[in-house]
N, CA, C and O atoms as a MOPAC input file, in Angstrom:
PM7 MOZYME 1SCF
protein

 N      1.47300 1     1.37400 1    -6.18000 1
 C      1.65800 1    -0.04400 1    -5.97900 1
 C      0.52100 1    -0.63600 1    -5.14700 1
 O      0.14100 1    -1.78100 1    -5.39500 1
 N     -0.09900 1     0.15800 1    -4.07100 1
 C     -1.09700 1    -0.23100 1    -3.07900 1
 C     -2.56900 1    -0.43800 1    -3.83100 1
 O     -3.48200 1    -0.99700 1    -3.22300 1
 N     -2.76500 1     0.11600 1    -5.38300 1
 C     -3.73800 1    -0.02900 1    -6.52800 1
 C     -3.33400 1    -1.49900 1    -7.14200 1
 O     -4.16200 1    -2.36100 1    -7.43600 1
 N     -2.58500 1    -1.56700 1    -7.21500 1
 C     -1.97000 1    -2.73500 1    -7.92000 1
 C     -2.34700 1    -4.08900 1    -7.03100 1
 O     -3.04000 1    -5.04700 1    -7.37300 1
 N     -1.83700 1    -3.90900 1    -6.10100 1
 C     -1.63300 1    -5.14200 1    -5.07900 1
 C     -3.40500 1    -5.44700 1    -4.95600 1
 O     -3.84300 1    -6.46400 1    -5.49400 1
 N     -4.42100 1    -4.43600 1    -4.16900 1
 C     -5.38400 1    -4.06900 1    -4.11800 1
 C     -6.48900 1    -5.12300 1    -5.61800 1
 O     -7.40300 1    -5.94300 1    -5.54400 1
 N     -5.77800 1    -4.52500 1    -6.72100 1
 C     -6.47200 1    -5.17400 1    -7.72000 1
 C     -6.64700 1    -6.07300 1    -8.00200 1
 O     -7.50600 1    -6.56700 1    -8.73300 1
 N     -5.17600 1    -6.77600 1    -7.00600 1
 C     -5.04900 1    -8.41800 1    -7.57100 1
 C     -6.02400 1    -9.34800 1    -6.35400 1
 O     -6.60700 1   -10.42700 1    -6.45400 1
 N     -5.92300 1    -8.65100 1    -5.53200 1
 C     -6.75000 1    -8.73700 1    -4.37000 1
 C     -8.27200 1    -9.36200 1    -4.63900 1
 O     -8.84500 1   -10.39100 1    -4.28200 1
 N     -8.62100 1    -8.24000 1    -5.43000 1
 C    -10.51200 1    -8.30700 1    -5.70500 1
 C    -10.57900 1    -8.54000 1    -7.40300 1
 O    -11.58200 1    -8.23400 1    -8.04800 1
 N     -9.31800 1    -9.14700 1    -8.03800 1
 C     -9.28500 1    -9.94600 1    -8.59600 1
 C     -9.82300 1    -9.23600 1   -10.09900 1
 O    -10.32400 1    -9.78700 1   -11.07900 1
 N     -9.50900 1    -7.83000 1    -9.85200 1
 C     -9.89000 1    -7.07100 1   -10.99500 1
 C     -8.62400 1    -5.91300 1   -11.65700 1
 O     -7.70200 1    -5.25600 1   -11.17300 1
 N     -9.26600 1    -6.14800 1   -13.14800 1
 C     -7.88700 1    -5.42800 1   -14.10000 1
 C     -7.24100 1    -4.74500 1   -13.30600 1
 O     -7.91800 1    -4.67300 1   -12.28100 1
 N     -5.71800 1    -3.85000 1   -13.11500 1
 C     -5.47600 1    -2.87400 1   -12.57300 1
 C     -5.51500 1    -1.91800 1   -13.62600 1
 O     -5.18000 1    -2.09700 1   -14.79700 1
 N     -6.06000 1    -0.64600 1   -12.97200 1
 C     -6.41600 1     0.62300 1   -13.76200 1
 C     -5.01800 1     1.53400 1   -14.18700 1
 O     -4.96100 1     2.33100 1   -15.12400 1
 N     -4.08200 1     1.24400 1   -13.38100 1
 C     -3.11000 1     2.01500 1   -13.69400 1
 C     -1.57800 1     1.44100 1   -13.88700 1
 O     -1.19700 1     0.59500 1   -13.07800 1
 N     -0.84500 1     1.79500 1   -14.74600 1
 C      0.39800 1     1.25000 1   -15.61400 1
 C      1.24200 1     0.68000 1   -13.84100 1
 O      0.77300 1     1.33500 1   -12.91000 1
 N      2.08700 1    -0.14300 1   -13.49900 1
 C      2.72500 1    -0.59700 1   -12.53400 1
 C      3.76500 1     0.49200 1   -12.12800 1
 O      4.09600 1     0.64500 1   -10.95200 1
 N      4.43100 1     1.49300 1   -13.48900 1
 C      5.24200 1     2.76500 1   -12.83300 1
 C      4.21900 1     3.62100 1   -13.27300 1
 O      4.51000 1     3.88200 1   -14.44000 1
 N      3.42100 1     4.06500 1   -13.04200 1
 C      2.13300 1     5.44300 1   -13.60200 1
 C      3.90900 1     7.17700 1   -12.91900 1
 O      4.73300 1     7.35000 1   -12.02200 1
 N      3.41400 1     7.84900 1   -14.17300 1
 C      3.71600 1     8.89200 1   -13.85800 1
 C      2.93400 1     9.77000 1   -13.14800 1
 O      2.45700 1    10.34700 1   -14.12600 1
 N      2.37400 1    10.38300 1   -12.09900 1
 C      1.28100 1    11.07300 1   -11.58800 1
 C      1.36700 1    12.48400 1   -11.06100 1
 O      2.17200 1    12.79500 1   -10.18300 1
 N      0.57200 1    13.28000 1   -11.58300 1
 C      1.15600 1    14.63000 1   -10.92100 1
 C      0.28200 1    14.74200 1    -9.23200 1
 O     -0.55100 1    14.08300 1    -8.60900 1
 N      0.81600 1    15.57500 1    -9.10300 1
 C      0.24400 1    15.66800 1    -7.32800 1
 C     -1.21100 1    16.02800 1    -6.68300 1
 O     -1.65200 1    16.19800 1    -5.54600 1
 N     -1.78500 1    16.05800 1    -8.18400 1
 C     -3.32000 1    15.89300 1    -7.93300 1
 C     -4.06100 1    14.61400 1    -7.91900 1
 O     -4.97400 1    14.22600 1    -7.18900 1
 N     -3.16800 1    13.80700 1    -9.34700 1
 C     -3.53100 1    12.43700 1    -9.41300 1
 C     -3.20800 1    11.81600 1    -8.50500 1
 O     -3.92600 1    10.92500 1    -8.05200 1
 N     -1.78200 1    12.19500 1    -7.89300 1
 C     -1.37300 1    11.17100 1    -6.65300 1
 C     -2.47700 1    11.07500 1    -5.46700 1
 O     -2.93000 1    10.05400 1    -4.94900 1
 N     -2.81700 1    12.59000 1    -5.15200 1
 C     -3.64000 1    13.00900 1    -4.18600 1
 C     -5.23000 1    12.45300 1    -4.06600 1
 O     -5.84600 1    12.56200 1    -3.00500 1
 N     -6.03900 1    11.62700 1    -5.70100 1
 C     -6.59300 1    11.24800 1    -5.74000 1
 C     -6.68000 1     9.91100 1    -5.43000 1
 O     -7.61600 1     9.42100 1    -4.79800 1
 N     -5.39600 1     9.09300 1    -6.00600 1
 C     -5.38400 1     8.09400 1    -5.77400 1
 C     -4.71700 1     7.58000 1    -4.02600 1
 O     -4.29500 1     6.43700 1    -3.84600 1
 N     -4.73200 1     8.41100 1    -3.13700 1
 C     -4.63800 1     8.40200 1    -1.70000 1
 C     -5.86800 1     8.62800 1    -1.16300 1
 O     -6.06300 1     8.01700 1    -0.11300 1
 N     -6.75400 1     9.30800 1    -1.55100 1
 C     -8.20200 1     9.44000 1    -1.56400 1
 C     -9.01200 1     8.34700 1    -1.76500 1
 O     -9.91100 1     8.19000 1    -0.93900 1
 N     -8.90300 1     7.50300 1    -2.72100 1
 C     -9.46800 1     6.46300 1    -3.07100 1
 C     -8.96600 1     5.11900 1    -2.32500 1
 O     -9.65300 1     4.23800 1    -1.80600 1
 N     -7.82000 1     5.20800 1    -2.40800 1
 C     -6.92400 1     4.03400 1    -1.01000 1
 C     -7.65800 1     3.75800 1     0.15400 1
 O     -8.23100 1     2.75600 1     0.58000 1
 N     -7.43400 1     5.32600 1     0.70900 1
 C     -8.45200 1     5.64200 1     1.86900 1
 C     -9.82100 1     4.97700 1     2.25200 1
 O    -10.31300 1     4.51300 1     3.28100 1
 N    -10.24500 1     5.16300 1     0.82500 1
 C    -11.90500 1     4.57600 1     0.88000 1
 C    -11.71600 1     2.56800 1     0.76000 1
 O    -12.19500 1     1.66800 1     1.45000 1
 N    -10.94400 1     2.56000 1    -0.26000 1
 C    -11.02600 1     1.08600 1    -0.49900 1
 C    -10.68100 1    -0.30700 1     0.57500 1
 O    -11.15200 1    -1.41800 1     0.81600 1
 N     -9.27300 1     0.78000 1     1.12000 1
 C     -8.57600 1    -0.39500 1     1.64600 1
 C     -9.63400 1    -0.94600 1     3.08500 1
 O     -9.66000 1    -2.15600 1     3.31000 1
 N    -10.37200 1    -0.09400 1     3.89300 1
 C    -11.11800 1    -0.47000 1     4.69100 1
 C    -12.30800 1    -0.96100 1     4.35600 1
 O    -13.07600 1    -1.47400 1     5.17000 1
 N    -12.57100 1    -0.81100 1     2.92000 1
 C    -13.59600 1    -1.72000 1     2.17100 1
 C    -13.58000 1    -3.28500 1     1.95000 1
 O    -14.50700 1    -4.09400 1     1.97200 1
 N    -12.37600 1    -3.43200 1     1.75500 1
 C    -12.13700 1    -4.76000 1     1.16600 1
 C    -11.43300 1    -5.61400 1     2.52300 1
 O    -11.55100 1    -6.83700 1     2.59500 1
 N    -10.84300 1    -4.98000 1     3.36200 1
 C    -10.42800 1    -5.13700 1     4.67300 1
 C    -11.94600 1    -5.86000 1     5.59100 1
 O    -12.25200 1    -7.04700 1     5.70100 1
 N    -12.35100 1    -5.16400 1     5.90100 1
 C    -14.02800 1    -5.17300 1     6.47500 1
 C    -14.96800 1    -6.58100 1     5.82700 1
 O    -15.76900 1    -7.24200 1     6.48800 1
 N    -14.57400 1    -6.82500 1     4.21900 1
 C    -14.42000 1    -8.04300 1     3.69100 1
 C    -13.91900 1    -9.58000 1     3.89500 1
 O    -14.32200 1   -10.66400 1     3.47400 1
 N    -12.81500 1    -9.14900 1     4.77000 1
 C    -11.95300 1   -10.12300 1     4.73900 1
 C    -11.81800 1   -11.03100 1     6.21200 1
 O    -11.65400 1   -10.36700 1     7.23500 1
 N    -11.87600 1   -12.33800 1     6.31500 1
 C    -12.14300 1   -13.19300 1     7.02900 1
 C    -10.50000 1   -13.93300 1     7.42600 1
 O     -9.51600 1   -13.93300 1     6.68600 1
 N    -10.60100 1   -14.48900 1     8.72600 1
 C     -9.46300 1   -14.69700 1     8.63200 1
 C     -9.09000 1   -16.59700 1     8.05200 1
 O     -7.97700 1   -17.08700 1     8.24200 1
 N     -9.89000 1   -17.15100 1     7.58000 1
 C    -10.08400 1   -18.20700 1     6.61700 1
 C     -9.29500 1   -17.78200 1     5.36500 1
 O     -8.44500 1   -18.51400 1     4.86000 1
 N     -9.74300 1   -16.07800 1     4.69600 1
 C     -9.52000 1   -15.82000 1     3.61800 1
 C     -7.89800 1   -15.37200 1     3.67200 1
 O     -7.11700 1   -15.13500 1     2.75000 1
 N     -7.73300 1   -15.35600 1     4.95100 1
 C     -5.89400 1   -15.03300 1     4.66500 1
 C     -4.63300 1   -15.75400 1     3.68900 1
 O     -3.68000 1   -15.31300 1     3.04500 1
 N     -5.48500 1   -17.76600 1     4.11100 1
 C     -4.60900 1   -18.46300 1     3.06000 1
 C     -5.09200 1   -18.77500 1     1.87700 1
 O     -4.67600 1   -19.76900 1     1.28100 1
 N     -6.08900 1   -17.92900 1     1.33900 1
 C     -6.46600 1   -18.68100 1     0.22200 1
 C     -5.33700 1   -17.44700 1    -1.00900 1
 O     -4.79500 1   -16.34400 1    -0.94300 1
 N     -5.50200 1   -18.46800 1    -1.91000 1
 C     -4.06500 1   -18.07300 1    -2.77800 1
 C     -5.30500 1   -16.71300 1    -4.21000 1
 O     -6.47300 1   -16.58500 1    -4.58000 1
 N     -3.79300 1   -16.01500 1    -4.46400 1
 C     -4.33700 1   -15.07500 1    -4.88400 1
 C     -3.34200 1   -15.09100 1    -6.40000 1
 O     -2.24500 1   -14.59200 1    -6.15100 1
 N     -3.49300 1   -15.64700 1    -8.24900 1
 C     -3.31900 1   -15.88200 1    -8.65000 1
 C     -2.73200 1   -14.43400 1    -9.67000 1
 O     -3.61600 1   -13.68600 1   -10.08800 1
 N     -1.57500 1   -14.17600 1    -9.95000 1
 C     -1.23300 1   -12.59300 1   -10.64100 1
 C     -0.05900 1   -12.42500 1   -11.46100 1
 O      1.05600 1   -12.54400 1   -10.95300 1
 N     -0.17100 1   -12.22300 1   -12.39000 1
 C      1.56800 1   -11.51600 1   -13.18200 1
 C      2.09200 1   -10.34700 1   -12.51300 1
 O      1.48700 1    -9.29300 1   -12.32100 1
 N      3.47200 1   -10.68100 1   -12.12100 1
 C      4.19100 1    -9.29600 1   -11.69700 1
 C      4.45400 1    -8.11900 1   -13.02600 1
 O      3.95600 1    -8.09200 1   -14.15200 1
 N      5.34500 1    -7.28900 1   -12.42700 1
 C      5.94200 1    -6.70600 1   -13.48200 1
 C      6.66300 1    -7.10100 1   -14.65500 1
 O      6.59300 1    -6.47400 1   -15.71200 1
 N      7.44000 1    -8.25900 1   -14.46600 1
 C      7.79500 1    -8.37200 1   -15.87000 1
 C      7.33900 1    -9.61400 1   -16.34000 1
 O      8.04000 1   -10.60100 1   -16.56100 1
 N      5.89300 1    -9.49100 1   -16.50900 1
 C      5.52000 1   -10.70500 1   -16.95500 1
 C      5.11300 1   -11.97000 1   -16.15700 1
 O      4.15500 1   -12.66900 1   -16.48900 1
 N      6.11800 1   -12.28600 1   -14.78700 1
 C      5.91700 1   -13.74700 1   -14.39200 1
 C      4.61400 1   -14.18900 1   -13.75000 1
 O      4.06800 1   -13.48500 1   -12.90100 1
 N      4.21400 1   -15.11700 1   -14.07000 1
 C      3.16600 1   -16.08000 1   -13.14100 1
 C      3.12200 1   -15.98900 1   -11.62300 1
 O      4.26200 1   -16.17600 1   -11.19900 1
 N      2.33500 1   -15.79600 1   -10.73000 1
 C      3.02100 1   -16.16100 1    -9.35000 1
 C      1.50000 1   -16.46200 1    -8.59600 1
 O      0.49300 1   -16.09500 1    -9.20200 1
 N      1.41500 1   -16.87600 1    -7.77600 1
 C      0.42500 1   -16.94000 1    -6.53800 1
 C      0.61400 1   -16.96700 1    -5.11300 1
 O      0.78800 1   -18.06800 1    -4.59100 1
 N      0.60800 1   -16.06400 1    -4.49100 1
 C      0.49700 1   -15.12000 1    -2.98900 1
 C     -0.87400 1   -15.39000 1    -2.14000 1
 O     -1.92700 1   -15.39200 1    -2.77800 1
 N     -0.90400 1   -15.59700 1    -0.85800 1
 C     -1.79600 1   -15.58000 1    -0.64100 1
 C     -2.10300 1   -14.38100 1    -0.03900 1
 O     -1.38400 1   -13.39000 1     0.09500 1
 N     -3.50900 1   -14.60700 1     0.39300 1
 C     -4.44600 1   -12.77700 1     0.53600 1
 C     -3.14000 1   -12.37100 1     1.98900 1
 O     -2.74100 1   -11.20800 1     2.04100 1
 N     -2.71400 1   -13.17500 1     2.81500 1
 C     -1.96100 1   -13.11900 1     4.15700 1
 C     -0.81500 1   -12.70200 1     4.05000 1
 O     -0.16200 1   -12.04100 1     4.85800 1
 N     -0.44400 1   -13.21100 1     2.69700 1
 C      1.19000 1   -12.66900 1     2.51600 1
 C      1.58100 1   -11.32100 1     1.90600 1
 O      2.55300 1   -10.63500 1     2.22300 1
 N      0.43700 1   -10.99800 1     0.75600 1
 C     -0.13500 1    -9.62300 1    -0.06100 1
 C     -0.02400 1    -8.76200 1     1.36100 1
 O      1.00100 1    -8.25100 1     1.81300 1
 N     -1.04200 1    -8.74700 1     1.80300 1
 C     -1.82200 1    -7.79100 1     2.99100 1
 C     -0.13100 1    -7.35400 1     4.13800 1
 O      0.09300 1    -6.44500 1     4.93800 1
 N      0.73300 1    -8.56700 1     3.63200 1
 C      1.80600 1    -8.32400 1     5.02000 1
 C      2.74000 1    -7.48000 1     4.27900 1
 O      3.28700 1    -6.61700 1     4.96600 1
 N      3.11400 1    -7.52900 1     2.80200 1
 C      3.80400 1    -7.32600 1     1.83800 1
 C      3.74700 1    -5.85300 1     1.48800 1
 O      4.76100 1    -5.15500 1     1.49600 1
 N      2.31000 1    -5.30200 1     1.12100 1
 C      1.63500 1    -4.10600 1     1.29300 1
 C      2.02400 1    -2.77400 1     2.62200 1
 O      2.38600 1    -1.60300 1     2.51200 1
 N      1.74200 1    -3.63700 1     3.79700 1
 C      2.36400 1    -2.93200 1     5.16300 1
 C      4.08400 1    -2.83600 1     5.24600 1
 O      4.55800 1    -1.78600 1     5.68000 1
 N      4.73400 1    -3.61600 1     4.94900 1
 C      5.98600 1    -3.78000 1     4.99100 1
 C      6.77400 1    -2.67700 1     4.26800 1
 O      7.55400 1    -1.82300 1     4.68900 1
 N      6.23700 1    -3.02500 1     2.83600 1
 C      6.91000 1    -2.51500 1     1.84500 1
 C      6.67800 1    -1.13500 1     1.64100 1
 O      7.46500 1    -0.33800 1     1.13000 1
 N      5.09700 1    -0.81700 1     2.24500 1
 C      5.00300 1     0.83800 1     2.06100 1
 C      5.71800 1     1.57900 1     3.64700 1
 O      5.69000 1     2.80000 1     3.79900 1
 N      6.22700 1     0.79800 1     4.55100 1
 C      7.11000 1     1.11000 1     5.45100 1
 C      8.61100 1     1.62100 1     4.91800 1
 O      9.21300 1     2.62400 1     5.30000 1
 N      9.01400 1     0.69700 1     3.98400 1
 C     10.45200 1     0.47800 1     3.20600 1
 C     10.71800 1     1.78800 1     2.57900 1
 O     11.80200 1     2.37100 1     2.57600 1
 N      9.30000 1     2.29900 1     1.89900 1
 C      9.19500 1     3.62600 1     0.91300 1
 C      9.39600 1     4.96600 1     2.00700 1
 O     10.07700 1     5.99100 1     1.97400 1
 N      8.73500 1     4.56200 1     2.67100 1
 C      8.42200 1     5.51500 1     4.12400 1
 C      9.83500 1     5.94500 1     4.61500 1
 O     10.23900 1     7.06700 1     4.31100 1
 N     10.49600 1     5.22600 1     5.25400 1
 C     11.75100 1     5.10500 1     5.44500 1
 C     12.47800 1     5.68200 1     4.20700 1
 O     12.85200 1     6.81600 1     4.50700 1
 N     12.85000 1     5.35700 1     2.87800 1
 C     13.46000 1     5.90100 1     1.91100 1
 C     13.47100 1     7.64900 1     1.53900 1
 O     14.23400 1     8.40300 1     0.93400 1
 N     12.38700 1     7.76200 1     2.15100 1
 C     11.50700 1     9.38500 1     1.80100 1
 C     12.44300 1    10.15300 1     3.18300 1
 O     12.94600 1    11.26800 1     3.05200 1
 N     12.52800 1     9.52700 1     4.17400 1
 C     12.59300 1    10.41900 1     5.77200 1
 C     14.34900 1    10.07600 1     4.75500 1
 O     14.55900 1    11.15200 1     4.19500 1
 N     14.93000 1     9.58500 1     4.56700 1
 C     16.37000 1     8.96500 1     4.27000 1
 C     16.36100 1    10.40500 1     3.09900 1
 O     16.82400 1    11.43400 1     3.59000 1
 N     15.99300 1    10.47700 1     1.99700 1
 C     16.06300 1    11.38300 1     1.59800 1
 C     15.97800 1    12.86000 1     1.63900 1
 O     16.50100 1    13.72200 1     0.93300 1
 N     15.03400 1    12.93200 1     2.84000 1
 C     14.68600 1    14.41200 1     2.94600 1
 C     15.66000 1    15.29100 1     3.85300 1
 O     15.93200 1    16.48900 1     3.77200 1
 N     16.20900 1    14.06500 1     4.96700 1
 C     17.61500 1    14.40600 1     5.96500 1
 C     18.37900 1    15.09500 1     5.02100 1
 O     18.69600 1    16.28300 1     4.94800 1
 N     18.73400 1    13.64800 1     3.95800 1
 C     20.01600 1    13.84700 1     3.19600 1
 C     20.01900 1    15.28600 1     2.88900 1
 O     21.02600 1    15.97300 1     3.06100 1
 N     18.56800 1    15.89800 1     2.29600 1
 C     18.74500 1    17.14500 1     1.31000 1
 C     18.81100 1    18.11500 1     2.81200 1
 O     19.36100 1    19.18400 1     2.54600 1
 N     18.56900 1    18.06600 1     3.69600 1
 C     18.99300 1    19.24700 1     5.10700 1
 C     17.36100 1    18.90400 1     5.80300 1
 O     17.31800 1    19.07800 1     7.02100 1
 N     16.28900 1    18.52700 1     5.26100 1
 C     15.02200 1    19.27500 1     6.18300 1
 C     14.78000 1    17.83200 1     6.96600 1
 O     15.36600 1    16.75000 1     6.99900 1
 N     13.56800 1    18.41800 1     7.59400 1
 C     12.98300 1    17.36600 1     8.71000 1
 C     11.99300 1    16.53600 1     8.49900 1
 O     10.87100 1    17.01900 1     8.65400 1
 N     12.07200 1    15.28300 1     8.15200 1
 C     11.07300 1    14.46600 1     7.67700 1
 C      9.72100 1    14.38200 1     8.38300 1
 O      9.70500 1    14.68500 1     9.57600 1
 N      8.48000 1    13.97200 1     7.73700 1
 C      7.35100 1    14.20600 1     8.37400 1
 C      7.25200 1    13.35500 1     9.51200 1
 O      8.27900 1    12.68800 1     9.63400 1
 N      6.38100 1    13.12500 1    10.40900 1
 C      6.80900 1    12.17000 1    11.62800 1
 C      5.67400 1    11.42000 1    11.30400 1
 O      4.57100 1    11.77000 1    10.88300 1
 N      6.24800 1    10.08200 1    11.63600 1
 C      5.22200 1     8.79500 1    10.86100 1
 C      5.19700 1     7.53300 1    12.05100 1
 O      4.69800 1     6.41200 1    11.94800 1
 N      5.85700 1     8.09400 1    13.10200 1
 C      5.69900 1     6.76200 1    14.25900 1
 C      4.11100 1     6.73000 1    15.02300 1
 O      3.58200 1     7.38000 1    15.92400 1
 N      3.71700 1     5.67100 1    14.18300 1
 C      2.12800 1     5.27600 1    14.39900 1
 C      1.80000 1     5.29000 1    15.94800 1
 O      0.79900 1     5.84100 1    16.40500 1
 N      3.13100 1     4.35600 1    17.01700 1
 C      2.74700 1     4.42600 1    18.01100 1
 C      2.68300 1     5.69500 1    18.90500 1
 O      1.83300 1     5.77900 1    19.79100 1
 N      3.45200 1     6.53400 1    18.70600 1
 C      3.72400 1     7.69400 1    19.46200 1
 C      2.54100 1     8.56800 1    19.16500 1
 O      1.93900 1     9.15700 1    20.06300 1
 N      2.18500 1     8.65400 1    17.79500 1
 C      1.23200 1     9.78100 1    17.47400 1
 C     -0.33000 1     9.24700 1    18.09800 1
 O     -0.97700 1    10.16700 1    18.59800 1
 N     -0.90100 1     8.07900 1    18.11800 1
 C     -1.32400 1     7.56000 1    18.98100 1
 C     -1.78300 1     7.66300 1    20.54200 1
 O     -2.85900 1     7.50700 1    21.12000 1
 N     -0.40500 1     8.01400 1    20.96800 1
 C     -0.30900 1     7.78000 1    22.61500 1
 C     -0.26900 1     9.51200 1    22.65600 1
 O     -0.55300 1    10.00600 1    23.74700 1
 N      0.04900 1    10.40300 1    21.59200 1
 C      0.02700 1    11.86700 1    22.08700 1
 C     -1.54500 1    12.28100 1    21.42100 1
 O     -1.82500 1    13.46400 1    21.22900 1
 N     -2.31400 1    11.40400 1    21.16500 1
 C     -3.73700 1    11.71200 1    20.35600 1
 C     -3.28600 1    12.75200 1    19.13500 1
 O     -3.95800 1    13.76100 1    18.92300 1
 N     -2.35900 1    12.50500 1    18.51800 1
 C     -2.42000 1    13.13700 1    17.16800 1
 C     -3.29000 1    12.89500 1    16.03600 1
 O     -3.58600 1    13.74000 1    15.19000 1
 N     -3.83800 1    11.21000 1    16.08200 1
 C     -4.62700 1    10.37900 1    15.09700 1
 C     -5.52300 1     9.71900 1    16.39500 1
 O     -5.16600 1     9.89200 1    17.56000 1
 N     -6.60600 1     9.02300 1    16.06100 1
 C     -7.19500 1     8.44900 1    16.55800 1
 C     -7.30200 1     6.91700 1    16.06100 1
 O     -8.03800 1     6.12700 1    16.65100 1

């Protein structure tokens, strides 16, 4: 979805179907490439360019226009929502979900 959103972004085709089936190499590529882009087009972006409107068909077809401010908030949010769904699932099945609290890992220098 972060290809998708991304595409509508820089205003070019998206390369991949809106549900892509992917095996765990493709996935692994396309987290690879995220990696590279999103601080590409980020590094791009002005904060003028937050309201300017960003013109796209959803999934089933409809018309809509978002701006770059609402995309960019939509993107963070929603891949939080997934995040959450995954730790929700992995309890359910017995194990221990990966640990994803940005601030903590942070303050123990796990990430920089």
């Amino acid at each position: 979805s972060e290809l998708l959103w991304l595409s509508r972004l820089t205003e070019e085709p998206a390369r991949l179907a809106v549900w892509p089936e992917l095996d765990a190499d493709a996935s692994a590529a396309r987290v690879q490439e995220l990696t590279q882009a999103w601080p590409w087009y980020l590094s791009a972006v002005s904060a003028d360019d937050l309201a300017d409107g960003i013109a796209y068909r959803n999934s089933l077809g409809e018309f809509w226009t978002s701006t770059v401010g609402d995309i960019l908030t939509h993107v963070v949010i929603h891949s939080a929502y997934h995040r959450g769904q995954i730790a929700a699932a992995v309890r359910a099945a017995g194990g221990e979900p990966a640990y994803t609290d940005l601030i903590h890992a942070v303050r123990r220098e796990l990430i920089e």
